[in-house]
mmCIF file of C-alpha atoms in Angstrom:
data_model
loop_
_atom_site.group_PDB
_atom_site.id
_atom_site.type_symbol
_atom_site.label_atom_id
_atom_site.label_comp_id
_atom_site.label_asym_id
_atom_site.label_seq_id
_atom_site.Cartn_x
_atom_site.Cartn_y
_atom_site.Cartn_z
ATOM 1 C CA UNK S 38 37.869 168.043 89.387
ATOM 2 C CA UNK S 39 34.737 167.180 87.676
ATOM 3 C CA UNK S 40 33.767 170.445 87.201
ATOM 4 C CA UNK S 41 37.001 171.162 85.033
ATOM 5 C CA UNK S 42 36.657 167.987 83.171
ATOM 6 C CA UNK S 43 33.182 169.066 82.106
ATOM 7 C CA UNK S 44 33.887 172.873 81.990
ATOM 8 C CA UNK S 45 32.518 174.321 78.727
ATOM 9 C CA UNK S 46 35.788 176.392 78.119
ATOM 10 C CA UNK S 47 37.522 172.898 78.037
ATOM 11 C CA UNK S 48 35.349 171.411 75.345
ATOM 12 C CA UNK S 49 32.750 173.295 73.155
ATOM 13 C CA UNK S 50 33.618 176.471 71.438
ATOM 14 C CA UNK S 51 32.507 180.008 72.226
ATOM 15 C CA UNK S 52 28.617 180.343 72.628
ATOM 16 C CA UNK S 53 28.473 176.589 72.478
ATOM 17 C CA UNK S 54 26.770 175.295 75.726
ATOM 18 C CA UNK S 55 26.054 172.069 76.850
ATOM 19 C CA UNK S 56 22.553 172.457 76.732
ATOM 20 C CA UNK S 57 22.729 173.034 72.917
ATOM 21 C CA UNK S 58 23.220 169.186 72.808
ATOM 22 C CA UNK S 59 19.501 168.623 74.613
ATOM 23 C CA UNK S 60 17.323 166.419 73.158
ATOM 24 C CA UNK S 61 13.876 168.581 72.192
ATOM 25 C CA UNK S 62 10.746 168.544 70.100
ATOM 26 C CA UNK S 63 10.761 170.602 66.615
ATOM 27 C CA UNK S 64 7.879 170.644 64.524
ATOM 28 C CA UNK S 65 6.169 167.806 66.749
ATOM 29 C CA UNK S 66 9.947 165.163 65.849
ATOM 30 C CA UNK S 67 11.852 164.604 68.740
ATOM 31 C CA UNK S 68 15.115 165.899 67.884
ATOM 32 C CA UNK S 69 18.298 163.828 69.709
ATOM 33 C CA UNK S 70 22.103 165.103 69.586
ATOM 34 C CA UNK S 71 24.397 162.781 70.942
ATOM 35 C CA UNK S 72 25.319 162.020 74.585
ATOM 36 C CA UNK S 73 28.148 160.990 76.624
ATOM 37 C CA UNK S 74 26.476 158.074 77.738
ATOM 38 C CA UNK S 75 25.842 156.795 75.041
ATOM 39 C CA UNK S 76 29.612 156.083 74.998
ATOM 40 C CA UNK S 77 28.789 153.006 76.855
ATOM 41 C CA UNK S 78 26.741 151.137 73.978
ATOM 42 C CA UNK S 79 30.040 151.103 72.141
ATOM 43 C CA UNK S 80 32.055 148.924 74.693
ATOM 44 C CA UNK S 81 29.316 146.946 75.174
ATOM 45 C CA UNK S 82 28.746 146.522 71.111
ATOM 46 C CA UNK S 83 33.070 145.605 71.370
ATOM 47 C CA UNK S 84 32.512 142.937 73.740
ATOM 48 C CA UNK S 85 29.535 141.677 71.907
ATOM 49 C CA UNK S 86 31.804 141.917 68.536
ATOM 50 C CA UNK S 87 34.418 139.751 70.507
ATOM 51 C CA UNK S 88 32.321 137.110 71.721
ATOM 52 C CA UNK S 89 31.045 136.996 68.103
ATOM 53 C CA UNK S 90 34.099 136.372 66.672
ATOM 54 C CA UNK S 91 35.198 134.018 68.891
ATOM 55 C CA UNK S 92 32.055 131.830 68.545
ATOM 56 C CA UNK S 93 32.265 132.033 64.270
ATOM 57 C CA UNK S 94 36.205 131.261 64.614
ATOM 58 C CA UNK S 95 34.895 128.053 66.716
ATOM 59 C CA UNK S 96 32.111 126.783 65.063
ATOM 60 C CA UNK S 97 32.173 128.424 61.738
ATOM 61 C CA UNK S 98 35.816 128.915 60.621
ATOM 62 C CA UNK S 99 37.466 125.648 62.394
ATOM 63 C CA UNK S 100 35.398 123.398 60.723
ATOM 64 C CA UNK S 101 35.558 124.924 57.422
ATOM 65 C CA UNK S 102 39.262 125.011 58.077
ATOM 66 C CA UNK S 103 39.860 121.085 59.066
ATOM 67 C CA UNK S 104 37.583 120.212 56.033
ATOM 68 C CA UNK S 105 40.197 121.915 53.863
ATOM 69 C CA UNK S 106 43.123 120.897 56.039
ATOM 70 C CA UNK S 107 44.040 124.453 57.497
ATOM 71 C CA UNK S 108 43.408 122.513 60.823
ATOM 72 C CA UNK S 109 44.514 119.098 61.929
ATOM 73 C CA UNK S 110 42.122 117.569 65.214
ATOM 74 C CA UNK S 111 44.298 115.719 67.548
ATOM 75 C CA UNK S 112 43.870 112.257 67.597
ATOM 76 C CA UNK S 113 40.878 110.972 68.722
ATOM 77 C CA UNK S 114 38.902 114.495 68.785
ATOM 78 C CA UNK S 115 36.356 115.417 66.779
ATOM 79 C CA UNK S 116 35.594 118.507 65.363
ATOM 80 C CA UNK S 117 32.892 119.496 67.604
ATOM 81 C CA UNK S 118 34.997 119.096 70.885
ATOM 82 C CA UNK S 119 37.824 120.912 68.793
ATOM 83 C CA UNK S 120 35.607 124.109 68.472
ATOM 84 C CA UNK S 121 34.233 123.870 72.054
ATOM 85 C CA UNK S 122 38.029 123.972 73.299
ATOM 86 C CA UNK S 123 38.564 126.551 70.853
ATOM 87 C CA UNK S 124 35.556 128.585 72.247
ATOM 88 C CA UNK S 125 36.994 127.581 75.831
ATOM 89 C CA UNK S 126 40.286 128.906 75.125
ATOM 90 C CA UNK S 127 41.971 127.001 72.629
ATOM 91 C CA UNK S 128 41.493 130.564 70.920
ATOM 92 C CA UNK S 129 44.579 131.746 72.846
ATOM 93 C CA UNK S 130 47.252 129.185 71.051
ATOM 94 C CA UNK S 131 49.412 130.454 68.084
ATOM 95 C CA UNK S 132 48.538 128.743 64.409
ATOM 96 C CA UNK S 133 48.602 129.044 61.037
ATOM 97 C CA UNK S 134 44.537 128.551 61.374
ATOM 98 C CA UNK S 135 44.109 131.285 63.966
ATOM 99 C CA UNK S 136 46.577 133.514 62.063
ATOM 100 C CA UNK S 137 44.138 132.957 58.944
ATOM 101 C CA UNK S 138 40.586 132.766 60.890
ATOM 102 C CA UNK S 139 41.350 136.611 62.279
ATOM 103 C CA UNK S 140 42.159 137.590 59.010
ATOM 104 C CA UNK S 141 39.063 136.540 57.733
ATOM 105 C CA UNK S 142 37.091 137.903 60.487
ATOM 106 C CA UNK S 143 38.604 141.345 59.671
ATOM 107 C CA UNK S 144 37.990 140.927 55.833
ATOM 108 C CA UNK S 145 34.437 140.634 56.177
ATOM 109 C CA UNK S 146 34.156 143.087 59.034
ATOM 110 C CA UNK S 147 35.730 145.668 57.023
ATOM 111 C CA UNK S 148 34.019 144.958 53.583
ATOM 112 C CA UNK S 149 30.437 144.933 55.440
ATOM 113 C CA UNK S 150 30.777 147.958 57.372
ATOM 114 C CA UNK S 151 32.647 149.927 54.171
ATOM 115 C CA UNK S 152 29.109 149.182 51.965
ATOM 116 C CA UNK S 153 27.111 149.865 54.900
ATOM 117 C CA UNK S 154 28.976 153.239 55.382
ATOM 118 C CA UNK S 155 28.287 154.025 51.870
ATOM 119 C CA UNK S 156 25.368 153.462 52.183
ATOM 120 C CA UNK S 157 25.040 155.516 55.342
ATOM 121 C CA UNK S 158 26.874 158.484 54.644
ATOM 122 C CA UNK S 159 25.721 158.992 50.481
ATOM 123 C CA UNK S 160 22.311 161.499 52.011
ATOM 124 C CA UNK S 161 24.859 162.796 54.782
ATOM 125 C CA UNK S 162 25.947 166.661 54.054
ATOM 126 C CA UNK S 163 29.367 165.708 54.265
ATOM 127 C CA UNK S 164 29.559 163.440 52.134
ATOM 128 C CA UNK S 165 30.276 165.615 48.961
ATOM 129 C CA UNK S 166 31.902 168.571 50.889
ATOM 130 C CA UNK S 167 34.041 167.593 53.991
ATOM 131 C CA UNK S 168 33.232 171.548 55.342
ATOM 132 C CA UNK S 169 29.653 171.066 55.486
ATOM 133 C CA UNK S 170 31.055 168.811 58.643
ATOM 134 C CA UNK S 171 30.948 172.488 60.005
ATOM 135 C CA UNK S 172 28.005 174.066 59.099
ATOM 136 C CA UNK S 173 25.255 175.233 61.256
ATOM 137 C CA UNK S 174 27.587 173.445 63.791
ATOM 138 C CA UNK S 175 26.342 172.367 67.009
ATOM 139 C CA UNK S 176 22.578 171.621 65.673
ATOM 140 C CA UNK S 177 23.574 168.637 63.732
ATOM 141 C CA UNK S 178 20.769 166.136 64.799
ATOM 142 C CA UNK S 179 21.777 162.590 64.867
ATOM 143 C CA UNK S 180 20.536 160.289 62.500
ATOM 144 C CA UNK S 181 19.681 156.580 63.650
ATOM 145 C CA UNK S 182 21.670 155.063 61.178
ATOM 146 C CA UNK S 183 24.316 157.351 61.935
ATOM 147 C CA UNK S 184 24.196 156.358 65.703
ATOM 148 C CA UNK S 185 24.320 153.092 64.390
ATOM 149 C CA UNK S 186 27.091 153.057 62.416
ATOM 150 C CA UNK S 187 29.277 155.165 64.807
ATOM 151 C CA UNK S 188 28.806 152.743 67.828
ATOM 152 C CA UNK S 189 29.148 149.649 66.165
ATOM 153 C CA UNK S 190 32.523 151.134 64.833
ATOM 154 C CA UNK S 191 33.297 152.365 68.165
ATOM 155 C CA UNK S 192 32.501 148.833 69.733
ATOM 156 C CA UNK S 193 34.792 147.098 66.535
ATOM 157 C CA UNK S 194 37.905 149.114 67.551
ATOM 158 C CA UNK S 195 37.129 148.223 71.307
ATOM 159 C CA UNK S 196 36.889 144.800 70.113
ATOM 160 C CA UNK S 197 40.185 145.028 68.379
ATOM 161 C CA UNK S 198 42.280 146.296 71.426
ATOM 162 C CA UNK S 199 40.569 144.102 74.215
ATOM 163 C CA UNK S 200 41.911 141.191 71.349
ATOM 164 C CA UNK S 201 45.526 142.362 70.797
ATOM 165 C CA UNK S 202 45.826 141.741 74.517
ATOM 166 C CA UNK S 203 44.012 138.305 75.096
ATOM 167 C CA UNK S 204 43.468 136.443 71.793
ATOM 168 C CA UNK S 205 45.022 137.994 68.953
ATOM 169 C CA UNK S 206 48.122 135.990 67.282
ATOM 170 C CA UNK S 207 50.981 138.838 68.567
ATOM 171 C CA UNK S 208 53.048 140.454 65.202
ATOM 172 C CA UNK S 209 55.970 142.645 64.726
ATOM 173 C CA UNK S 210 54.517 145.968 64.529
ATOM 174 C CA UNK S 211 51.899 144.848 68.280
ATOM 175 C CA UNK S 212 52.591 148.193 69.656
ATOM 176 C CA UNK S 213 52.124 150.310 66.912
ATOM 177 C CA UNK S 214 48.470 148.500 66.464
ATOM 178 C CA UNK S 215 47.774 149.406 70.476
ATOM 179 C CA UNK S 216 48.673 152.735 69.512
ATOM 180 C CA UNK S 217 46.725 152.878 66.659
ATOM 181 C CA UNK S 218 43.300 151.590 68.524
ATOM 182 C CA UNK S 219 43.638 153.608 71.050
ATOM 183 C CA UNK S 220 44.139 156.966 69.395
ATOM 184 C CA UNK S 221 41.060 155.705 67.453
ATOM 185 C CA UNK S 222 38.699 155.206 70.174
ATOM 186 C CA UNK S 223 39.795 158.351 71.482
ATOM 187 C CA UNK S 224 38.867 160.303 68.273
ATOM 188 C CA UNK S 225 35.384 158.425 68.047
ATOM 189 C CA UNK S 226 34.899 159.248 71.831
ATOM 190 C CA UNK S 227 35.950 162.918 71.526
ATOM 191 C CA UNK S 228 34.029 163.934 68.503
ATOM 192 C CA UNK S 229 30.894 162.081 69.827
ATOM 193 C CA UNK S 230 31.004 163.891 72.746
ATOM 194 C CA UNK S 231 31.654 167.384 70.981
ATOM 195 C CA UNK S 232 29.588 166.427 68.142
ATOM 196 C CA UNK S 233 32.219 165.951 65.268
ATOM 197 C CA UNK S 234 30.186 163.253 64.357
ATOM 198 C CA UNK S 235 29.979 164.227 60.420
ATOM 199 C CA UNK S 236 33.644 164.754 60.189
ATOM 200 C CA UNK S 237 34.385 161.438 61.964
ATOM 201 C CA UNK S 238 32.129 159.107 60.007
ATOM 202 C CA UNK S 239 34.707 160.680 56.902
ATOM 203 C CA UNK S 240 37.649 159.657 58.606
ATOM 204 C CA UNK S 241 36.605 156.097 59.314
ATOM 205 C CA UNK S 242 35.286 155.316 55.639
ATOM 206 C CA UNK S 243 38.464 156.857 54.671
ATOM 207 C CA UNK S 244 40.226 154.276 56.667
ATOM 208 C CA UNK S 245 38.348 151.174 56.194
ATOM 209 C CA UNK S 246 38.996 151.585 52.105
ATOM 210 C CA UNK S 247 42.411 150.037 52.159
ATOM 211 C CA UNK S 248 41.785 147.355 54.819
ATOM 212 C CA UNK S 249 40.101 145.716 53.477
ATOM 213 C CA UNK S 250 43.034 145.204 50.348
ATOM 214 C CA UNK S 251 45.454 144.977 53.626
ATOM 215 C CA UNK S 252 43.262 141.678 54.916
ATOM 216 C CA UNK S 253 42.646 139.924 51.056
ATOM 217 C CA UNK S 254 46.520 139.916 50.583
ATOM 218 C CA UNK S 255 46.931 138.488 53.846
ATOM 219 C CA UNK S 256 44.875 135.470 53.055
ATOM 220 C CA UNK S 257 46.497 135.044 49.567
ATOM 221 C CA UNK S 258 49.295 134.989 50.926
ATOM 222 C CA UNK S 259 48.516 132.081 53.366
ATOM 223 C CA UNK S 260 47.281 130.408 50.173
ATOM 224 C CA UNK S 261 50.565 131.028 48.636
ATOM 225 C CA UNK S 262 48.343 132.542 45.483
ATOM 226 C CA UNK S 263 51.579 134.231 44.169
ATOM 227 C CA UNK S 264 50.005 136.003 41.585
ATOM 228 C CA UNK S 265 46.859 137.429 43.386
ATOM 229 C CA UNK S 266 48.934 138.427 45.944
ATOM 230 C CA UNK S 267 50.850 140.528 44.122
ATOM 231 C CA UNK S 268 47.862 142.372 42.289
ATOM 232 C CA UNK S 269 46.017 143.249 45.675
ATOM 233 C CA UNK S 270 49.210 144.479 47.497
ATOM 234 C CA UNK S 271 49.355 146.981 43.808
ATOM 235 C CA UNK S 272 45.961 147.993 44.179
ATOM 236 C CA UNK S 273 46.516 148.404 48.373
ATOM 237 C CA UNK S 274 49.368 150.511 47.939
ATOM 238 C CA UNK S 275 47.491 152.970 45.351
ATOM 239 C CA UNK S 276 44.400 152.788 47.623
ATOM 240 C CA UNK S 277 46.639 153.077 50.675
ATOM 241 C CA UNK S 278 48.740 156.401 49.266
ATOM 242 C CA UNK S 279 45.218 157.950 47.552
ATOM 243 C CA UNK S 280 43.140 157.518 51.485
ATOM 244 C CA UNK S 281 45.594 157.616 53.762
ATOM 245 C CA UNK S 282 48.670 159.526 52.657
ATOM 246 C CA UNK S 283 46.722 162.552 50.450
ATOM 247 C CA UNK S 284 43.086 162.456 51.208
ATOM 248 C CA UNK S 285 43.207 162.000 54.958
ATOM 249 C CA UNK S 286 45.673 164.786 55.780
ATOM 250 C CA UNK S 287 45.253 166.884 52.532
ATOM 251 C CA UNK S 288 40.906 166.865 52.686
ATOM 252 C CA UNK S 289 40.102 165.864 56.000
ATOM 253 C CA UNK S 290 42.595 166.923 58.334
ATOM 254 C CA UNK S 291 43.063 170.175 56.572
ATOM 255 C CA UNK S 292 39.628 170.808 56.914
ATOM 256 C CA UNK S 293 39.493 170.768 60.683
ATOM 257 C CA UNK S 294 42.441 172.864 60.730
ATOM 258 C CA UNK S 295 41.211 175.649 58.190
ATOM 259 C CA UNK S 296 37.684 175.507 57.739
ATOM 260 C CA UNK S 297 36.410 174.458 60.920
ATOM 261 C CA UNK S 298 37.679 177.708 62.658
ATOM 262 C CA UNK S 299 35.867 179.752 60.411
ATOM 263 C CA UNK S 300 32.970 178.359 60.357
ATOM 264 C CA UNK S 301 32.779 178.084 64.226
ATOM 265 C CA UNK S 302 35.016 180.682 66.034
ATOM 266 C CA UNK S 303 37.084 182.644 63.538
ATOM 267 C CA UNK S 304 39.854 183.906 65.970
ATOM 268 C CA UNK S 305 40.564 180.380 67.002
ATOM 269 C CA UNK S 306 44.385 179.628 67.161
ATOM 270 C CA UNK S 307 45.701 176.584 67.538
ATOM 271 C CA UNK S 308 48.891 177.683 69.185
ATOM 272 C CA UNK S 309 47.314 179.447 71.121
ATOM 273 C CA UNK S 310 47.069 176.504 73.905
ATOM 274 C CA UNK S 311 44.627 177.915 76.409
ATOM 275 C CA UNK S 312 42.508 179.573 74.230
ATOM 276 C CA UNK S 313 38.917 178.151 74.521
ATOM 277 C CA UNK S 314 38.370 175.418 73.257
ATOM 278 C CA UNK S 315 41.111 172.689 74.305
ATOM 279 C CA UNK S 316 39.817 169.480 73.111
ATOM 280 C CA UNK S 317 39.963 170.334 69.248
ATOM 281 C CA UNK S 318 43.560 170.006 69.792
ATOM 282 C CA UNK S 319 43.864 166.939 71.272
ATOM 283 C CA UNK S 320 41.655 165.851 68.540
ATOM 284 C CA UNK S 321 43.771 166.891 65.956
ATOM 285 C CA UNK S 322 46.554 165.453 67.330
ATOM 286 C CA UNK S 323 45.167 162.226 67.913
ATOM 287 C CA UNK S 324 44.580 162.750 63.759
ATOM 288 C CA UNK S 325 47.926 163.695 63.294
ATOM 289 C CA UNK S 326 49.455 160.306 65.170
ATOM 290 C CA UNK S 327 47.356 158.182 62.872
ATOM 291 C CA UNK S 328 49.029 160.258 59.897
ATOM 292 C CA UNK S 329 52.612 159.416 61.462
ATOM 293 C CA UNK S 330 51.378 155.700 61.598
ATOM 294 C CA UNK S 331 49.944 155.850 58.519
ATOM 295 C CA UNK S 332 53.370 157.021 56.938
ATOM 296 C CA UNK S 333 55.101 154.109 59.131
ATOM 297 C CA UNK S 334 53.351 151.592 57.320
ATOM 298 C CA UNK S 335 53.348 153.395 53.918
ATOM 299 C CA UNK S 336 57.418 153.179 54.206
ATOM 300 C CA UNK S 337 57.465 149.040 55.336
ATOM 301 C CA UNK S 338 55.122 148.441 52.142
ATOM 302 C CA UNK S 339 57.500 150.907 49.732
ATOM 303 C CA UNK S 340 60.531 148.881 51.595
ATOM 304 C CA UNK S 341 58.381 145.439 50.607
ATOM 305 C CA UNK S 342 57.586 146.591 47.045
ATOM 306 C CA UNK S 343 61.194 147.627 46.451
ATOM 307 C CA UNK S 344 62.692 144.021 48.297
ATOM 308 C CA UNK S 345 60.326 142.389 45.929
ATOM 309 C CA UNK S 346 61.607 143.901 42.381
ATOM 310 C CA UNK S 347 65.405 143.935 43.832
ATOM 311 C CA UNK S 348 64.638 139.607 44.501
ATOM 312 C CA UNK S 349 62.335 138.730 41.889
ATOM 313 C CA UNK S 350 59.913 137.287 43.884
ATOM 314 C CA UNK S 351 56.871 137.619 45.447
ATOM 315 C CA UNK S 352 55.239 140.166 47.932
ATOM 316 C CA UNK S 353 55.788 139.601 51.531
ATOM 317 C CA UNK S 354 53.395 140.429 54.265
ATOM 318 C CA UNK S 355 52.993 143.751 55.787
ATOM 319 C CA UNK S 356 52.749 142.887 59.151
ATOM 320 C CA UNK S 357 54.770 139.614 60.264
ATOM 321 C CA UNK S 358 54.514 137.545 63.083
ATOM 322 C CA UNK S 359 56.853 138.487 65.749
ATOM 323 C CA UNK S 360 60.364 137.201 65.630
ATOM 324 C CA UNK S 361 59.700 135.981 68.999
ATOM 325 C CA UNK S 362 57.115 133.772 68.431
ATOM 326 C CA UNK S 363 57.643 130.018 66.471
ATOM 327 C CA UNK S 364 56.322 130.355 63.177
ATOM 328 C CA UNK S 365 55.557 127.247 63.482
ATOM 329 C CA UNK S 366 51.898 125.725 62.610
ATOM 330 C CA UNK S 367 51.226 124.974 66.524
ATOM 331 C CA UNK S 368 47.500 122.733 66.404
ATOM 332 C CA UNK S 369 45.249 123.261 69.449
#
């Protein structure tokens, strides 16, 4: 069984061994590619990430929030046994001030990591001309910073999943979200392994662009900033259609469909289902269920946008709270 999960004909393409992926010494530099292993760093950087954000939601964001009255103590408690509950588990309760503290969490996730992938990726080949993800392909050395930015990314999106199932505030569209996480750690785990690493640091820039519009609108709209909300969920939907709906699928996807083959083994055919190599198509379909997700979304924020002219009034959120759940403002 192993030997068919690790067969060559299942993975790399045609004159592409394992071996190529050897770490060796070229003009005296050691000279790394990377390594299924490695795989590991990234849950371990998710649960790391998680532990993080649990201990700034405690101690950083609950006090901030009862000093501007997002969070009421109970009486009697102060607001350092509040945020060692929290850390103990008040995390898991359902409130307008964990609601707002993972929003925040994700705003400054994604804004960080977007700079630091510009700043990553601006030297990267790539970066100007999505088919030089195929050049001279399998001898793309890694980069530290590369590494870098690829597992803490992996280890976010672990993060993110291990959350939606113990101490994330559960919404409307929870399954869709799974989905999405999973497909994504998939793709990072894939193209690490098969060293798609250039294209894959395109598709998550690509993707973190309009979060982090999706998470500011989010808090306005807590703060019932009427106005503010209604210019970010503009500029998300632009930045939203622009990333997700033309240049992910029109750029990036299309490259791995066209360009790739040619570049690597011209008589590749994708319907061709045994054909050497197999994982490139599970690859791009994992792709191509984002894109359906992606179009999901773009249709409940047209459907918001419209519902917002047709009423005269202001932008709803994307993603609501579960019709299950109390909406409520339930203090720990």
């Amino acid at each position: 069984m192993s030997s068919w999960l690790w067969s060559e004909r299942f993975w790399l393409p045609e004159r592409v061994k394992w071996d190529d992926f050897a770490p060796r010494v070229v003009d005296g530099k050691l000279v790394t590619f990377p390594q299924f292993y490695e795989l590991g760093y990234g849950v371990l950087a998710g649960v790391i990430l998680l532990f993080l954000r649990i201990f700034v939601e405690s101690f950083v964001q609950l006090p901030v929030g009862r000093a501007i009255g997002l969070y009421k103590l109970k009486e009697g408690q102060s607001t350092l046994s509040a945020s060692i509950a929290h850390f103990n588990g008040g995390c898991l309760s359902q409130s307008r001030f964990k609601k707002v503290a993972e929003t925040v969490w994700r705003l400054v996730y994604y804004s960080t990591i977007w700079v630091v992938g510009i700043y990553v990726l601006h030297d990267q080949p790539q970066w100007m001309n999505v088919d030089d993800s195929w050049r001279n392909y399998p001898f793309h050395a890694m980069v530290d910073k590369v590494w870098w930015y690829y597992t803490i990314q992996s280890g976010f999106y672990w993060s993110l999943l291990i959350g939606s199932f113990t101490i994330d505030v559960k919404r409307s569209d929870f399954w869709e979200m799974v989905i999405h996480h999973v497909a994504t750690i998939l793709l990072l785990s894939l193209s690490w392994t098969t060293n798609f690493v250039r294209v894959g640091t395109l598709v998550l820039i690509c993707h973190d662009t309009a979060d982090i519009l999706l998470d500011l609108g989010k808090l306005f709209r807590y703060a019932k900033w009427e106005r503010a909300l209604t210019v970010t969920f503009l500029a998300l939907l632009v930045t939203w259609i622009l990333t997700r709906i033309l240049l992910f699928p029109l750029i990036i996807i299309r490259s791995i469909v066209v360009s790739a083959p040619k570049s690597i083994q011209a008589d590749y055919e994708w319907l061709n289902l045994l054909q050497r190599p197999i994982v490139p198509r599970i690859f791009t379909s994992l792709l191509l269920i984002l894109l359906i997700l992606h179009f999901f979304w773009t249709f409940l924020m047209l459907k918001i946008a419209y519902k917002s002219t047709q009423k005269g009034g202001g932008v709803d959120d994307i993603r609501e709270d579960s019709s299950s759940e109390d909406d409520k403002t339930k203090q720990e």
